[in-house]
Amino acid sequence: MKKFTTTLAASLLGATMLTGAAYAATVAAGDTLAADQTFTYRLLDEHSSVDPQIVEDVSGADVVRDLFEGLMNQDADGNLIPGVATGFTTNDEKNVYTFTLRTDAKWSDGNPVTAGDFVYAWRRLVDPETASAYQWFGDLMSIEGVSEIIAGEAAIDTLGVTAIDDHTLEVRLTASLPYFPLMTTHGSTFPSPQWAIEEHGTEWTKPENIVSNGAYVLTEHVPSERSVRERNPMYWNNDETIIEKVIALVINDENTALTRYLAGELNRTEVPTGQYPRLSEEYPDQAISFPRLCSYYYTFNLSDNGPEAFQDVRVRQALSYALDRSVITEKVLQGGQFEAFTFTPGATAGFEVPSVPYAEMTQDERDAAAVTLLEEAGYGADNPLTFDMLYNTSEGHKKIAIAMTQMWKQKLGVTAVLANQEWKTFLETRGNQDFELARGAWCGDYNEASTFLDLLTSQSGYNDGKYANDEIDALMLEAKTLADATANYTRVEQILADEMPVIPVYHYAGVYMHTANLKNWPVNNVEQNWYSRDLYIAE
Amino acid sequence: MLNYTFRRVLVAIPTLLILIVITFLLMHSAPGGPFTSERPLPPQVLANIEAKYGLDDPLFVQLWNYLKGIVLHFDFGPSFVKKSQTVNDIIAQGFPITLTYGGLSFIFATLIGGALGVVAAIRKNTFIDYFAVGISIGAQVLPNFVMAPLLVWLFTLTLGWLPGGGWNDGALPNLVMPVIALATSYMASIARITRSSMLEVLNSNYIRTARAKGLPERTVILRHALKPSLVPLISYLGVAFVGMVTGSVIIDVYFSTGGLGQSFVNSALSRDYSVMMGVTILLGSLTVLFALLADLLYAWVDPKIRY
């Protein structure tokens, strides 16, 4: 629980201050800097926006983190470090936070970055007029007055955030949130320049209009082709930044991207499914794999629309037990992914993977248990189990689904009929409980187990299988008020292993090609919040 | 002729209107919407967003406002997915790109394809004919999604002469592969059409007459045979031109050119209604326009056709 301990231990002492040096690119001994400090990487798709309060996709958030700087940043391990704020204090209830802003932070047009810029940005985020898809993040932050503002029942200036003076920002919350400062590393909380937005309207993020306070400024943007950001000489820590120029190229197809990487046009690209073993053999110093905060699973439809058979816990357990996860991770994906027996990935901060009984068995034992369970449930040669299995159209999902159906067919005589749907249709179908067994994947919004386990509470909007368990609801509600909720999370995972509302399949790995001269990539930051200013290109 | 053109333009208006209405309804009847996501938005947030984009109005009101925007302000609305861009921005950015590589492909395909066809027809059943027909059949069976990786393998990975993709403001090295990949199969069709229509013309009575009065073969071909043999080609070129300049998804995806073909497909998949509609209207208008141009060209090449 690295990130939490910093704040938690500190807050025990009452009002405290988080201090420490800002993290920046530090050149390893023996490395000589290359003359050309240009970092070029591949984007899967054009980003949704570079407006901090509007952006909603991961690749856009990566750009925003370079262009703007929030109150706090993360270091290479995901620990909280100062950003525009040099530190913060909080009260005993941890529902009022006061951030102290550095005095040397400037916007790219030379204006100082003030507490007022944050007040403006946070009001803008939750303003119904802005219609940001991330209004809910404001709600998640539990800032005073946020729900009423989103509902249009209160004016935006009733939001519980105040600029005491130019360099002091006070935030009042409706709940005790020990991890609140962590949330200020999220792009939607970054400041925005009121004067530029008022002058240019929605055009303010175009390279000729944009004013930003991060280490880089946007200098070129060809939608669906490239965006270029270059050093911001006004950035307060510009002296310690090394990368001069960052080029993001939109390349839809991952194989094309790999080709261009191999042709020397890129410093970083994703490894296409199944190619990691070959690439890591040919390019051992370039192919990398590290754990990610994401979980891949199949969910049973437990609503009234779902099949009768899945109401029987023995059927759900049999299907989960008979799935040989090592075949999926080692034969299909082959990129260093992890077999999943729990919903929460082991890489999650502060999460101790609990021992659940079926994870302790060998695959042979699980297979035998599965056969018995299914027989007990009354399915067999004379009463075969058949159901539909739905996934969104993609080669990768198809391979996994086929492997799963084969295992069930061979081991249990179960017939799963595969169906795939285009993404939006799939989401609609799954969201309407119009399925029997459906694929799901979840990436953590923040680095703590509740970002996963909340999904399986009965009131969660993301619980597409409509699984409901009172004990889980109570445990997760209680967890929010505990300093250390590990015991609650362990218990929830044990209930999930018993009741098997979802079949955990695997936990993700980030599998990339990085040129050997690209240094300081934060592989240990499981949220993959990276900052170009921390990187450098060696000779 | 003027009268005819005027009538055709008038007919185009209801045609486009029908196209808009049908596309609009089809688009809205597809499951999901621009704001459907893996993380469903809280109802209040979704309501705020839908209100901003007018998606909470009844469908016919949305359609009416949409048409009003186009007619009164030539405004195709904001993109629902690329939040900081308007449809006008997206088309203004992507269309010049596809127009450049598509236009070059068109010129390339027409000149080479036409020349191959003519030569093959004149030297019928000779080695040159077999060679030209062989090339065109070879090109026909190599669709652009096969051509593209082959070209990249050869020019980028093996020889290292050309960049594997990107637009780079349309620099020559970036243009070569997209143009070749897009042009080859069109070129093959053009060659075959030219060859067969040329053969037909060369066998006609007036060519025999021209030869009989002792005209040099050059004059016979260029002056008397070429123009009438263009008639079947023109109807094909109209369609081919629109197909090429409105972009190819394969080319855009494979070479990351940033053209319109990619936006077209992505907008349909992400239910970006406004972008989808905008590109459809552009495609529709161009198709109508070039069908008309082709019809007018007929009258020029074939005096028998009168309007």
mmCIF file with all atom_site columns, C-alpha atoms in Angstrom, chain A residues 418-499:
data_model
loop_
_atom_site.group_PDB
_atom_site.id
_atom_site.type_symbol
_atom_site.label_atom_id
_atom_site.label_alt_id
_atom_site.label_comp_id
_atom_site.label_asym_id
_atom_site.label_entity_id
_atom_site.label_seq_id
_atom_site.pdbx_PDB_ins_code
_atom_site.Cartn_x
_atom_site.Cartn_y
_atom_site.Cartn_z
_atom_site.occupancy
_atom_site.B_iso_or_equiv
_atom_site.pdbx_formal_charge
_atom_site.auth_seq_id
_atom_site.auth_comp_id
_atom_site.auth_asym_id
_atom_site.auth_atom_id
_atom_site.pdbx_PDB_model_num
ATOM 1  C CA . LEU A 1 418 ? -20.167 -18.773 -29.884 1.00 0.00 ? 418 LEU A CA 1
ATOM 2  C CA . ALA A 1 419 ? -21.581 -15.458 -31.015 1.00 0.00 ? 419 ALA A CA 1
ATOM 3  C CA . ASN A 1 420 ? -19.805 -12.191 -31.584 1.00 0.00 ? 420 ASN A CA 1
ATOM 4  C CA . GLN A 1 421 ? -21.131 -8.679  -31.929 1.00 0.00 ? 421 GLN A CA 1
ATOM 5  C CA . GLU A 1 422 ? -19.638 -5.375  -32.959 1.00 0.00 ? 422 GLU A CA 1
ATOM 6  C CA . TRP A 1 423 ? -18.578 -3.337  -29.896 1.00 0.00 ? 423 TRP A CA 1
ATOM 7  C CA . LYS A 1 424 ? -21.480 -0.927  -29.374 1.00 0.00 ? 424 LYS A CA 1
ATOM 8  C CA . THR A 1 425 ? -24.072 -3.584  -30.160 1.00 0.00 ? 425 THR A CA 1
ATOM 9  C CA . PHE A 1 426 ? -22.312 -5.893  -27.731 1.00 0.00 ? 426 PHE A CA 1
ATOM 10 C CA . LEU A 1 427 ? -22.371 -3.270  -24.965 1.00 0.00 ? 427 LEU A CA 1
ATOM 11 C CA . GLU A 1 428 ? -26.077 -2.689  -25.534 1.00 0.00 ? 428 GLU A CA 1
ATOM 12 C CA . THR A 1 429 ? -26.840 -6.420  -25.514 1.00 0.00 ? 429 THR A CA 1
ATOM 13 C CA . ARG A 1 430 ? -24.793 -7.054  -22.392 1.00 0.00 ? 430 ARG A CA 1
ATOM 14 C CA . GLY A 1 431 ? -26.152 -3.978  -20.618 1.00 0.00 ? 431 GLY A CA 1
ATOM 15 C CA . ASN A 1 432 ? -29.713 -5.148  -21.284 1.00 0.00 ? 432 ASN A CA 1
ATOM 16 C CA . GLN A 1 433 ? -29.003 -8.642  -19.864 1.00 0.00 ? 433 GLN A CA 1
ATOM 17 C CA . ASP A 1 434 ? -29.803 -10.082 -23.274 1.00 0.00 ? 434 ASP A CA 1
ATOM 18 C CA . PHE A 1 435 ? -27.082 -12.745 -23.053 1.00 0.00 ? 435 PHE A CA 1
ATOM 19 C CA . GLU A 1 436 ? -26.220 -16.008 -21.313 1.00 0.00 ? 436 GLU A CA 1
ATOM 20 C CA . LEU A 1 437 ? -22.457 -15.869 -20.836 1.00 0.00 ? 437 LEU A CA 1
ATOM 21 C CA . ALA A 1 438 ? -20.633 -12.702 -21.918 1.00 0.00 ? 438 ALA A CA 1
ATOM 22 C CA . ARG A 1 439 ? -17.066 -11.456 -22.050 1.00 0.00 ? 439 ARG A CA 1
ATOM 23 C CA . GLY A 1 440 ? -16.025 -8.626  -19.805 1.00 0.00 ? 440 GLY A CA 1
ATOM 24 C CA . ALA A 1 441 ? -12.867 -6.728  -18.999 1.00 0.00 ? 441 ALA A CA 1
ATOM 25 C CA . TRP A 1 442 ? -12.193 -4.126  -16.390 1.00 0.00 ? 442 TRP A CA 1
ATOM 26 C CA . CYS A 1 443 ? -9.238  -1.826  -15.835 1.00 0.00 ? 443 CYS A CA 1
ATOM 27 C CA . GLY A 1 444 ? -8.861  -0.098  -12.502 1.00 0.00 ? 444 GLY A CA 1
ATOM 28 C CA . ASP A 1 445 ? -9.718  3.595   -12.314 1.00 0.00 ? 445 ASP A CA 1
ATOM 29 C CA . TYR A 1 446 ? -7.310  3.928   -9.428  1.00 0.00 ? 446 TYR A CA 1
ATOM 30 C CA . ASN A 1 447 ? -4.805  1.615   -7.801  1.00 0.00 ? 447 ASN A CA 1
ATOM 31 C CA . GLU A 1 448 ? -6.869  0.021   -5.040  1.00 0.00 ? 448 GLU A CA 1
ATOM 32 C CA . ALA A 1 449 ? -8.907  -3.203  -4.893  1.00 0.00 ? 449 ALA A CA 1
ATOM 33 C CA . SER A 1 450 ? -12.293 -1.495  -4.563  1.00 0.00 ? 450 SER A CA 1
ATOM 34 C CA . THR A 1 451 ? -12.042 -0.252  -8.149  1.00 0.00 ? 451 THR A CA 1
ATOM 35 C CA . PHE A 1 452 ? -12.520 -3.917  -9.131  1.00 0.00 ? 452 PHE A CA 1
ATOM 36 C CA . LEU A 1 453 ? -14.661 -5.352  -6.360  1.00 0.00 ? 453 LEU A CA 1
ATOM 37 C CA . ASP A 1 454 ? -17.219 -2.517  -6.392  1.00 0.00 ? 454 ASP A CA 1
ATOM 38 C CA . LEU A 1 455 ? -18.213 -3.831  -9.812  1.00 0.00 ? 455 LEU A CA 1
ATOM 39 C CA . LEU A 1 456 ? -19.791 -6.895  -8.239  1.00 0.00 ? 456 LEU A CA 1
ATOM 40 C CA . THR A 1 457 ? -21.897 -5.060  -5.684  1.00 0.00 ? 457 THR A CA 1
ATOM 41 C CA . SER A 1 458 ? -25.606 -5.221  -6.425  1.00 0.00 ? 458 SER A CA 1
ATOM 42 C CA . GLN A 1 459 ? -26.053 -1.484  -7.036  1.00 0.00 ? 459 GLN A CA 1
ATOM 43 C CA . SER A 1 460 ? -23.097 -1.136  -9.432  1.00 0.00 ? 460 SER A CA 1
ATOM 44 C CA . GLY A 1 461 ? -24.053 0.147   -12.855 1.00 0.00 ? 461 GLY A CA 1
ATOM 45 C CA . TYR A 1 462 ? -21.328 -2.058  -14.333 1.00 0.00 ? 462 TYR A CA 1
ATOM 46 C CA . ASN A 1 463 ? -22.624 -5.313  -12.853 1.00 0.00 ? 463 ASN A CA 1
ATOM 47 C CA . ASP A 1 464 ? -24.033 -6.671  -16.107 1.00 0.00 ? 464 ASP A CA 1
ATOM 48 C CA . GLY A 1 465 ? -24.635 -10.177 -14.742 1.00 0.00 ? 465 GLY A CA 1
ATOM 49 C CA . LYS A 1 466 ? -26.884 -8.689  -12.011 1.00 0.00 ? 466 LYS A CA 1
ATOM 50 C CA . TYR A 1 467 ? -25.157 -10.713 -9.337  1.00 0.00 ? 467 TYR A CA 1
ATOM 51 C CA . ALA A 1 468 ? -26.327 -9.714  -5.871  1.00 0.00 ? 468 ALA A CA 1
ATOM 52 C CA . ASN A 1 469 ? -24.940 -10.717 -2.488  1.00 0.00 ? 469 ASN A CA 1
ATOM 53 C CA . ASP A 1 470 ? -25.822 -8.797  0.669   1.00 0.00 ? 470 ASP A CA 1
ATOM 54 C CA . GLU A 1 471 ? -22.623 -9.717  2.446   1.00 0.00 ? 471 GLU A CA 1
ATOM 55 C CA . ILE A 1 472 ? -20.487 -8.356  -0.395  1.00 0.00 ? 472 ILE A CA 1
ATOM 56 C CA . ASP A 1 473 ? -22.513 -5.140  -0.446  1.00 0.00 ? 473 ASP A CA 1
ATOM 57 C CA . ALA A 1 474 ? -21.997 -4.693  3.293   1.00 0.00 ? 474 ALA A CA 1
ATOM 58 C CA . LEU A 1 475 ? -18.273 -5.544  3.167   1.00 0.00 ? 475 LEU A CA 1
ATOM 59 C CA . MET A 1 476 ? -17.607 -3.117  0.328   1.00 0.00 ? 476 MET A CA 1
ATOM 60 C CA . LEU A 1 477 ? -19.567 -0.338  2.004   1.00 0.00 ? 477 LEU A CA 1
ATOM 61 C CA . GLU A 1 478 ? -17.617 -0.847  5.198   1.00 0.00 ? 478 GLU A CA 1
ATOM 62 C CA . ALA A 1 479 ? -14.308 -0.944  3.311   1.00 0.00 ? 479 ALA A CA 1
ATOM 63 C CA . LYS A 1 480 ? -14.738 2.724   2.322   1.00 0.00 ? 480 LYS A CA 1
ATOM 64 C CA . THR A 1 481 ? -14.461 3.808   5.953   1.00 0.00 ? 481 THR A CA 1
ATOM 65 C CA . LEU A 1 482 ? -11.542 1.586   6.946   1.00 0.00 ? 482 LEU A CA 1
ATOM 66 C CA . ALA A 1 483 ? -7.909  2.600   6.998   1.00 0.00 ? 483 ALA A CA 1
ATOM 67 C CA . ASP A 1 484 ? -6.969  -0.937  6.024   1.00 0.00 ? 484 ASP A CA 1
ATOM 68 C CA . ALA A 1 485 ? -9.679  -2.888  4.226   1.00 0.00 ? 485 ALA A CA 1
ATOM 69 C CA . THR A 1 486 ? -7.549  -5.898  3.284   1.00 0.00 ? 486 THR A CA 1
ATOM 70 C CA . ALA A 1 487 ? -9.635  -8.301  5.372   1.00 0.00 ? 487 ALA A CA 1
ATOM 71 C CA . ASN A 1 488 ? -12.824 -7.156  3.653   1.00 0.00 ? 488 ASN A CA 1
ATOM 72 C CA . TYR A 1 489 ? -11.312 -7.619  0.196   1.00 0.00 ? 489 TYR A CA 1
ATOM 73 C CA . THR A 1 490 ? -10.056 -11.086 1.090   1.00 0.00 ? 490 THR A CA 1
ATOM 74 C CA . ARG A 1 491 ? -13.508 -12.102 2.283   1.00 0.00 ? 491 ARG A CA 1
ATOM 75 C CA . VAL A 1 492 ? -15.176 -10.719 -0.850  1.00 0.00 ? 492 VAL A CA 1
ATOM 76 C CA . GLU A 1 493 ? -12.809 -12.668 -3.105  1.00 0.00 ? 493 GLU A CA 1
ATOM 77 C CA . GLN A 1 494 ? -13.531 -15.840 -1.099  1.00 0.00 ? 494 GLN A CA 1
ATOM 78 C CA . ILE A 1 495 ? -17.273 -15.347 -1.552  1.00 0.00 ? 495 ILE A CA 1
ATOM 79 C CA . LEU A 1 496 ? -16.712 -14.796 -5.261  1.00 0.00 ? 496 LEU A CA 1
ATOM 80 C CA . ALA A 1 497 ? -14.695 -18.026 -5.495  1.00 0.00 ? 497 ALA A CA 1
ATOM 81 C CA . ASP A 1 498 ? -17.545 -19.898 -3.764  1.00 0.00 ? 498 ASP A CA 1
ATOM 82 C CA . GLU A 1 499 ? -20.371 -18.394 -5.740  1.00 0.00 ? 499 GLU A CA 1
#
